Coordinates of N, CA and C in Angstrom, one line a residue:
M1 N 82.2 99.7 135.2 CA 81.7 98.8 136.2 C 81.0 98.0 135.1
G2 N 81.2 96.5 135.2 CA 80.1 95.6 134.8 C 81.3 95.0 133.4
D3 N 82.6 95.7 133.3 CA 83.0 95.4 131.6 C 83.8 94.3 132.1
H4 N 83.8 93.4 131.2 CA 84.8 92.3 131.5 C 86.2 92.8 131.5
K5 N 87.4 92.2 132.1 CA 88.5 92.3 132.2 C 89.2 91.8 131.6
E6 N 90.1 92.6 130.8 CA 91.0 92.7 130.1 C 92.2 91.3 130.6
Q7 N 92.7 90.4 129.9 CA 93.5 89.5 130.2 C 94.2 89.2 128.6
P8 N 95.6 88.9 128.7 CA 96.4 89.4 127.5 C 95.6 88.1 126.8
L9 N 95.6 87.8 125.3 CA 95.1 87.1 124.8 C 95.6 85.8 124.7
R10 N 95.4 84.9 124.9 CA 96.1 83.6 124.4 C 95.7 82.7 123.4
V11 N 96.0 82.7 122.2 CA 95.5 81.8 121.5 C 95.8 80.5 121.4
G12 N 96.9 79.9 121.9 CA 97.2 78.4 122.4 C 96.4 77.7 122.2
A13 N 95.4 77.6 123.0 CA 94.3 76.8 123.1 C 93.4 76.8 122.0
A14 N 93.2 78.1 121.5 CA 91.9 78.3 119.8 C 92.5 77.5 119.0
V15 N 94.2 77.5 119.0 CA 94.7 77.2 117.7 C 94.7 75.4 117.8
R16 N 94.9 74.7 118.9 CA 95.2 73.7 119.1 C 93.4 72.7 119.0
R17 N 92.5 73.5 119.8 CA 90.9 73.1 119.5 C 90.9 72.7 118.0
R18 N 91.2 74.1 117.1 CA 90.8 73.7 115.2 C 91.7 73.1 115.1
R19 N 92.9 72.7 115.5 CA 94.2 72.0 114.8 C 93.7 70.3 114.8
R20 N 92.8 70.3 116.2 CA 92.6 68.7 116.2 C 90.9 69.0 116.2
A21 N 90.1 69.6 115.9 CA 89.0 69.4 115.2 C 89.4 69.0 113.8
L22 N 90.5 69.5 113.4 CA 90.7 68.9 111.6 C 91.3 68.0 111.8
E23 N 91.4 67.1 113.0 CA 92.7 66.0 112.7 C 94.0 66.4 112.1
L24 N 94.4 67.5 112.5 CA 95.9 67.9 111.9 C 97.3 67.3 112.8
T25 N 98.1 67.1 112.5 CA 99.3 67.2 113.5 C 99.7 68.4 113.5
L26 N 100.7 68.7 114.1 CA 101.5 70.0 114.2 C 102.7 70.0 113.1
A27 N 103.2 68.7 112.4 CA 103.8 68.6 111.5 C 103.0 69.2 110.4
V28 N 101.8 68.4 110.0 CA 101.2 69.2 109.0 C 101.1 70.8 109.0
V29 N 100.3 71.1 110.1 CA 100.3 72.4 110.1 C 101.5 73.8 110.1
A30 N 102.5 72.8 110.5 CA 104.0 73.1 110.1 C 104.1 73.8 108.5
E31 N 104.1 72.5 108.1 CA 104.1 72.2 106.5 C 103.6 73.2 105.8
R32 N 102.4 73.4 106.3 CA 101.3 74.2 105.6 C 101.2 75.8 105.7
S33 N 101.5 75.9 107.0 CA 102.0 77.5 107.6 C 103.3 77.8 107.2
G34 N 104.3 77.2 107.0 CA 105.5 77.1 106.5 C 106.3 77.8 108.1
L35 N 106.0 77.5 109.3 CA 106.4 78.0 110.4 C 106.7 76.3 111.0
S36 N 107.9 76.6 112.1 CA 108.1 75.3 112.9 C 107.3 74.2 113.4
V37 N 108.0 72.9 114.0 CA 106.8 72.4 114.5 C 107.0 72.8 116.0
P38 N 108.2 73.1 116.6 CA 108.7 73.8 118.4 C 108.3 74.9 118.3
F39 N 107.7 75.8 117.2 CA 107.3 77.3 117.5 C 105.6 76.8 117.2
L40 N 105.2 76.1 116.5 CA 103.5 75.9 116.7 C 103.6 75.3 118.3
S41 N 104.1 74.4 118.6 CA 103.8 74.1 119.8 C 104.1 75.1 121.1
Q42 N 104.7 75.8 120.7 CA 105.2 76.6 122.1 C 104.1 77.8 122.1
V43 N 103.3 77.8 120.9 CA 101.8 78.5 120.7 C 101.0 78.1 121.2
E44 N 100.8 76.7 121.0 CA 99.6 76.1 121.4 C 99.8 76.2 123.0
N45 N 101.1 76.2 123.4 CA 101.2 76.0 125.2 C 101.2 77.5 125.5
D46 N 101.1 78.3 125.1 CA 101.0 79.6 125.3 C 102.2 79.9 125.8
R47 N 103.6 79.3 125.1 CA 104.9 79.9 126.0 C 105.6 80.9 124.5
A48 N 104.7 81.1 123.4 CA 105.1 82.1 122.6 C 104.0 83.0 122.0
R49 N 104.2 83.9 121.5 CA 103.0 84.7 121.3 C 103.0 85.1 120.1
P50 N 102.7 84.5 119.1 CA 102.4 84.9 117.4 C 102.4 86.0 116.8
S51 N 103.6 86.5 116.0 CA 103.1 88.2 115.3 C 101.9 88.2 114.7
T52 N 101.4 88.8 113.9 CA 100.3 89.1 112.7 C 100.3 88.5 112.0
S53 N 101.6 88.2 111.4 CA 101.7 87.4 110.1 C 102.0 86.0 110.7
S54 N 102.7 85.9 111.4 CA 102.4 84.2 112.0 C 101.1 83.6 112.1
L55 N 100.4 84.8 112.8 CA 99.1 83.9 113.4 C 98.3 83.9 112.0
E56 N 98.1 84.9 111.3 CA 97.4 84.4 109.5 C 98.0 83.3 109.4
K57 N 99.3 83.3 109.0 CA 99.4 81.8 108.6 C 99.1 80.3 109.3
V58 N 99.1 80.5 110.5 CA 98.4 79.5 110.9 C 97.2 79.4 111.0
A59 N 96.5 80.6 110.8 CA 94.7 80.8 110.3 C 94.5 79.9 109.3
D60 N 95.5 80.5 108.2 CA 95.1 80.0 106.8 C 95.8 78.2 106.9
A61 N 96.6 77.7 107.2 CA 96.9 76.2 107.6 C 95.7 75.5 107.8
L62 N 95.1 76.5 108.8 CA 93.9 75.9 109.6 C 92.2 75.9 109.1
R63 N 92.4 76.7 108.1 CA 90.9 76.8 107.1 C 90.5 77.9 107.9
T64 N 91.1 79.1 108.3 CA 90.0 79.9 109.0 C 91.2 81.1 109.3
T65 N 90.6 82.2 110.3 CA 90.9 83.3 110.1 C 92.0 83.9 111.6
A66 N 92.2 84.6 111.7 CA 93.2 84.9 112.8 C 92.0 85.7 114.0
V67 N 91.3 86.4 113.2 CA 90.2 87.0 114.1 C 89.2 86.1 114.5
E68 N 89.3 85.0 114.0 CA 88.4 83.3 114.7 C 89.3 83.1 115.9
L69 N 90.3 83.0 115.1 CA 91.3 82.5 116.6 C 91.3 82.9 117.9
L70 N 91.6 84.5 117.2 CA 91.6 85.8 118.5 C 90.2 85.5 119.2
A71 N 89.0 85.1 118.6 CA 87.6 85.5 119.2 C 87.7 84.3 120.4
A72 N 88.0 83.0 119.5 CA 88.2 81.6 120.4 C 88.8 81.7 121.8
A73 N 90.0 82.8 121.8 CA 91.2 82.7 122.6 C 90.2 83.0 123.8
D74 N 89.4 84.0 124.3 CA 88.7 84.8 125.3 C 87.8 83.5 125.9
P75 N 87.5 83.3 127.6 CA 86.4 82.9 127.9 C 85.1 83.5 127.5
A76 N 84.0 82.7 127.3 CA 82.5 83.4 126.7 C 82.3 84.3 128.2
C77 N 81.7 85.5 127.8 CA 80.9 85.8 128.7 C 79.7 86.1 128.5
S78 N 78.5 86.2 129.4 CA 76.9 86.2 129.0 C 76.8 87.7 128.9
V79 N 77.5 88.5 129.6 CA 77.2 90.2 129.1 C 78.8 90.4 129.2
D80 N 79.1 91.4 128.0 CA 80.4 92.3 127.9 C 80.7 92.9 127.2
V81 N 80.9 94.5 127.7 CA 81.4 95.2 127.1 C 82.9 96.0 126.5
V82 N 82.6 96.2 125.2 CA 83.9 96.4 124.6 C 84.0 97.5 124.2
R83 N 84.7 98.5 125.0 CA 85.0 99.7 124.9 C 85.9 100.4 124.1
A84 N 85.4 101.4 123.0 CA 86.0 102.0 121.6 C 87.1 102.5 122.0
D85 N 87.2 103.2 123.6 CA 88.8 103.8 123.7 C 89.5 102.8 124.8
G86 N 89.2 101.6 125.1 CA 90.0 101.0 126.2 C 90.1 99.5 125.7
S87 N 89.3 98.8 124.8 CA 89.5 97.8 124.4 C 90.8 97.3 124.3
E88 N 91.5 96.4 124.0 CA 93.0 95.8 123.4 C 92.2 95.1 122.0
P89 N 93.3 96.1 121.3 CA 93.0 95.8 119.3 C 93.5 94.5 119.5
L90 N 93.2 93.9 118.2 CA 93.6 92.9 117.5 C 95.2 93.4 117.3
P91 N 96.0 92.3 116.7 CA 97.2 92.3 116.7 C 97.7 93.7 115.4
H92 N 96.9 93.9 114.4 CA 96.6 94.7 113.5 C 96.3 95.8 114.4
P93 N 97.1 97.3 114.1 CA 96.1 98.3 114.6 C 95.2 99.0 114.1
R94 N 94.4 98.8 112.9 CA 93.5 98.9 112.5 C 92.3 98.1 112.5
T95 N 92.4 97.2 113.5 CA 91.5 96.1 113.8 C 91.2 95.9 115.0
R96 N 90.0 95.5 115.1 CA 89.6 95.6 116.7 C 87.9 94.6 116.7
S97 N 88.3 93.8 117.4 CA 87.3 92.4 117.9 C 86.1 93.5 118.7
L98 N 85.2 93.4 117.9 CA 83.5 94.0 118.7 C 82.8 92.8 119.8
V99 N 83.5 91.8 119.5 CA 82.7 90.7 120.4 C 83.9 89.8 120.8
R100 N 84.1 89.5 122.2 CA 84.8 89.0 122.9 C 84.6 87.5 122.8
G101 N 85.5 86.4 122.8 CA 85.0 84.7 123.5 C 84.6 84.1 122.4
H102 N 84.1 82.9 122.6 CA 83.9 81.7 121.8 C 82.1 81.8 121.7
H103 N 81.5 82.7 120.6 CA 80.3 83.0 120.4 C 79.5 82.4 118.8
Q104 N 78.5 82.5 119.2 CA 78.0 82.1 117.8 C 78.0 82.6 116.7
M105 N 78.3 84.6 116.8 CA 78.5 85.5 116.4 C 79.9 86.1 116.3
H106 N 80.5 86.6 115.7 CA 81.6 87.4 115.7 C 81.6 88.9 115.1
A107 N 82.0 89.8 115.5 CA 82.1 91.2 114.8 C 83.3 91.8 114.9
S108 N 84.0 92.3 114.0 CA 84.8 92.9 113.7 C 85.0 94.3 113.3
E109 N 85.5 95.7 113.6 CA 85.2 96.7 112.9 C 87.0 97.2 112.2
F110 N 87.1 97.5 110.9 CA 88.1 97.7 110.2 C 88.2 99.0 110.3
T111 N 88.8 99.5 110.5 CA 89.2 100.8 110.4 C 90.6 101.7 109.1
G112 N 90.5 102.6 108.1 CA 91.4 102.7 107.5 C 91.8 102.1 106.0
D113 N 92.8 101.5 105.7 CA 93.3 101.1 104.8 C 92.9 99.1 104.7
H114 N 92.9 98.7 103.5 CA 92.9 97.4 103.9 C 93.5 96.8 103.1
D115 N 93.8 95.1 103.1 CA 94.5 94.3 102.1 C 94.0 94.0 101.2
A116 N 93.8 94.3 99.7 CA 92.4 94.3 99.1 C 92.9 92.6 98.2
G117 N 94.2 92.7 98.6 CA 94.7 91.6 97.6 C 94.4 90.6 98.4
R118 N 93.7 90.4 99.6 CA 93.8 88.8 100.5 C 92.0 88.8 100.1
E119 N 92.3 87.5 99.8 CA 90.7 86.9 99.3 C 90.3 86.0 100.4
F120 N 88.8 86.5 100.8 CA 88.4 85.8 101.9 C 87.6 84.6 101.4
Q121 N 87.2 83.6 102.6 CA 86.1 83.1 101.9 C 85.7 82.4 103.4
Y122 N 84.4 82.7 103.6 CA 84.0 82.3 104.9 C 82.8 81.3 105.1
R123 N 83.2 80.5 105.7 CA 82.0 78.7 106.1 C 80.6 79.7 105.8
N124 N 80.4 80.7 107.0 CA 79.1 80.8 107.3 C 78.6 82.3 107.0
D125 N 77.6 82.6 107.0 CA 76.9 84.1 106.3 C 78.1 85.2 106.7
Q126 N 77.9 86.0 106.2 CA 78.4 87.6 106.8 C 77.9 89.0 106.3
L127 N 77.7 89.9 107.2 CA 77.2 90.9 107.1 C 78.4 92.1 106.8
M128 N 78.7 93.2 106.0 CA 79.4 93.9 106.0 C 78.9 95.3 106.1
Y129 N 78.9 96.5 107.0 CA 78.5 97.7 107.4 C 79.2 98.5 107.1
V130 N 78.8 99.8 106.1 CA 80.2 100.7 106.1 C 79.5 102.2 107.3
A131 N 80.2 101.9 108.3 CA 80.0 102.9 109.5 C 80.2 104.7 108.9
D132 N 81.4 104.1 108.2 CA 82.1 105.7 107.5 C 82.7 105.2 106.3
G133 N 82.9 106.6 105.1 CA 83.8 106.4 104.3 C 83.0 105.8 103.1
A134 N 84.4 105.0 102.4 CA 83.8 103.9 101.2 C 84.6 102.7 100.8
V135 N 83.6 101.8 100.7 CA 84.4 100.5 100.2 C 84.1 100.0 98.9
E136 N 85.1 99.1 98.3 CA 85.2 98.5 96.8 C 85.0 96.8 97.1
I137 N 84.2 96.5 97.0 CA 84.0 94.9 97.0 C 83.8 94.2 95.5
E138 N 84.6 92.9 95.5 CA 85.0 92.0 95.0 C 83.9 90.5 95.0
A139 N 82.6 90.6 94.4 CA 82.3 89.1 94.8 C 81.6 88.2 93.5
E140 N 81.7 87.1 93.5 CA 81.2 86.2 92.6 C 81.3 87.3 90.9
G141 N 82.7 87.6 90.6 CA 82.5 88.2 89.6 C 82.0 89.4 89.7
R142 N 81.5 90.2 90.2 CA 80.9 91.6 89.9 C 81.7 92.6 91.7
A143 N 81.7 93.8 90.8 CA 82.5 94.7 91.6 C 81.2 95.5 92.4
Y144 N 81.0 96.2 93.5 CA 80.5 96.7 94.4 C 80.8 97.9 95.0
R145 N 80.5 98.9 94.7 CA 80.8 100.2 95.7 C 79.5 100.8 97.0
L146 N 80.4 100.4 98.1 CA 79.2 100.8 99.1 C 80.0 102.1 100.1
G147 N 79.1 102.9 100.3 CA 79.1 104.0 101.1 C 78.5 103.8 102.9
R148 N 78.7 105.1 103.3 CA 77.9 105.3 104.4 C 76.6 104.9 104.5
G149 N 76.3 104.0 105.5 CA 75.2 103.3 105.8 C 74.9 101.9 105.2
D150 N 75.5 101.8 104.3 CA 75.1 100.7 103.0 C 75.6 99.3 103.7
T151 N 74.9 98.3 103.4 CA 75.1 96.6 103.9 C 75.6 96.1 102.8
L152 N 76.3 95.2 103.1 CA 76.6 93.9 102.0 C 76.3 92.7 102.8
Y153 N 75.3 91.3 102.1 CA 75.5 90.3 103.0 C 76.3 89.4 102.0
L154 N 76.9 88.7 102.6 CA 77.4 87.7 101.8 C 76.9 85.9 102.4
T155 N 76.3 85.1 101.7 CA 76.2 83.7 101.8 C 77.4 83.0 102.2
G156 N 77.6 82.0 103.1 CA 78.4 81.2 103.6 C 79.1 80.8 102.2
G157 N 80.6 80.7 102.2 CA 81.1 80.5 100.9 C 81.5 81.4 99.6
V158 N 81.3 82.5 99.9 CA 81.5 83.4 98.7 C 83.0 83.6 98.7
R159 N 83.5 83.7 97.6 CA 84.6 84.5 97.9 C 84.7 85.5 97.5
H160 N 85.3 86.6 98.4 CA 85.2 88.0 98.1 C 86.3 88.7 98.5
R161 N 87.0 89.7 98.1 CA 88.1 91.0 98.5 C 87.4 92.1 98.8
W162 N 88.1 92.9 99.6 CA 87.4 94.5 99.7 C 88.6 95.4 99.5
R163 N 88.3 96.8 99.6 CA 89.5 97.6 99.9 C 88.7 98.9 100.6
A164 N 89.4 99.5 101.0 CA 88.9 101.0 101.7 C 88.9 101.9 100.5
A165 N 87.7 102.8 99.7 CA 87.8 103.5 98.8 C 88.4 104.9 99.4
E166 N 87.9 105.0 100.6 CA 88.8 106.4 101.0 C 89.5 106.1 102.7
S167 N 90.0 106.8 102.8 CA 91.5 107.0 104.1 C 90.3 107.0 105.1
D168 N 89.2 107.7 105.3 CA 88.8 107.4 107.1 C 87.8 106.1 106.9
T169 N 87.6 105.4 106.0 CA 86.6 104.5 106.4 C 86.5 103.6 107.2
R170 N 85.5 103.2 107.6 CA 85.3 102.1 109.1 C 84.2 101.1 108.6
V171 N 84.6 100.1 108.9 CA 83.5 98.6 108.3 C 83.3 98.0 109.7
I172 N 82.1 97.4 110.0 CA 81.9 96.4 110.6 C 81.8 95.6 109.8
V173 N 82.1 94.3 110.5 CA 81.8 92.9 109.9 C 81.4 92.1 110.9
V174 N 80.1 91.4 110.8 CA 79.3 90.7 111.8 C 79.0 89.3 111.1
A175 N 79.5 88.6 111.7 CA 79.7 86.6 111.1 C 79.3 85.9 111.3
V176 N 78.4 85.0 111.5 CA 78.1 83.6 112.4 C 79.3 83.1 112.6
A177 N 80.0 82.6 113.5 CA 81.1 82.4 113.9 C 81.3 80.7 113.2
E178 N 82.9 80.7 112.6 CA 83.2 79.2 111.9 C 82.6 78.1 112.6
H179 N 82.7 78.1 113.9 CA 82.6 76.9 114.5 C 80.9 76.4 114.1
I180 N 80.2 76.9 113.8 CA 78.6 76.9 114.3 C 78.6 76.0 113.0
E181 N 77.5 75.4 112.4 CA 77.5 74.6 111.6 C 76.0 74.9 110.6
A182 N 76.5 76.3 110.6 CA 74.9 77.3 110.0 C 74.9 77.0 108.7
V183 N 75.5 76.8 107.9 CA 75.2 76.0 106.5 C 75.8 74.8 106.4
R184 N 75.3 73.9 105.3 CA 75.8 72.6 104.7 C 77.0 73.0 104.0
D185 N 78.3 72.5 104.0 CA 79.4 72.6 103.3 C 79.1 72.2 101.8
R186 N 79.5 73.2 100.8 CA 79.3 73.0 99.5 C 80.3 72.5 98.6
P187 N 79.7 71.8 97.7 CA 81.2 70.9 96.9 C 82.0 72.0 96.5
R188 N 83.4 71.7 96.7 CA 83.8 72.6 95.9 C 84.8 72.3 94.3
R189 N 85.2 73.4 93.8 CA 85.0 73.4 92.4 C 86.4 73.5 91.7

């Protein structure tokens, strides 16, 4: 009772909004992502559902993350319960969104191993909380090892990468949503 009814995630409108906000054509996104214009058009019109890999390529081309696109896919709710056992996970089986909709905050739970080779840089601030296990994080040339109950705060714009140091690791990442102007853009070096 009181739970938001699950609908299949439709990322098309979120992809289109992000593309238009960046004033990009489908051709430019296709070139950046390595995907075809017809496929991207089908995604935007919710006639095709992208794989995890394709969604990450689209997100990278749009200078955002797959998590942000998925978070922007659902309509916003003022009160929403996300059940641990019944929520629809994100495409990757070990990742689930803890907040649905287009909100000022986004939160995700990562369980198990994580792609340590991928570097992240978010526009706004984020907080990582280790609920179980341990993680190793590299940020601004320094390495950090966090254990259960530890947190790491990252200011917007900080490049970082992380990996689970133990198989039973569970990390909660809470961030100010990308669409919010929480910090001024920093000049790129």
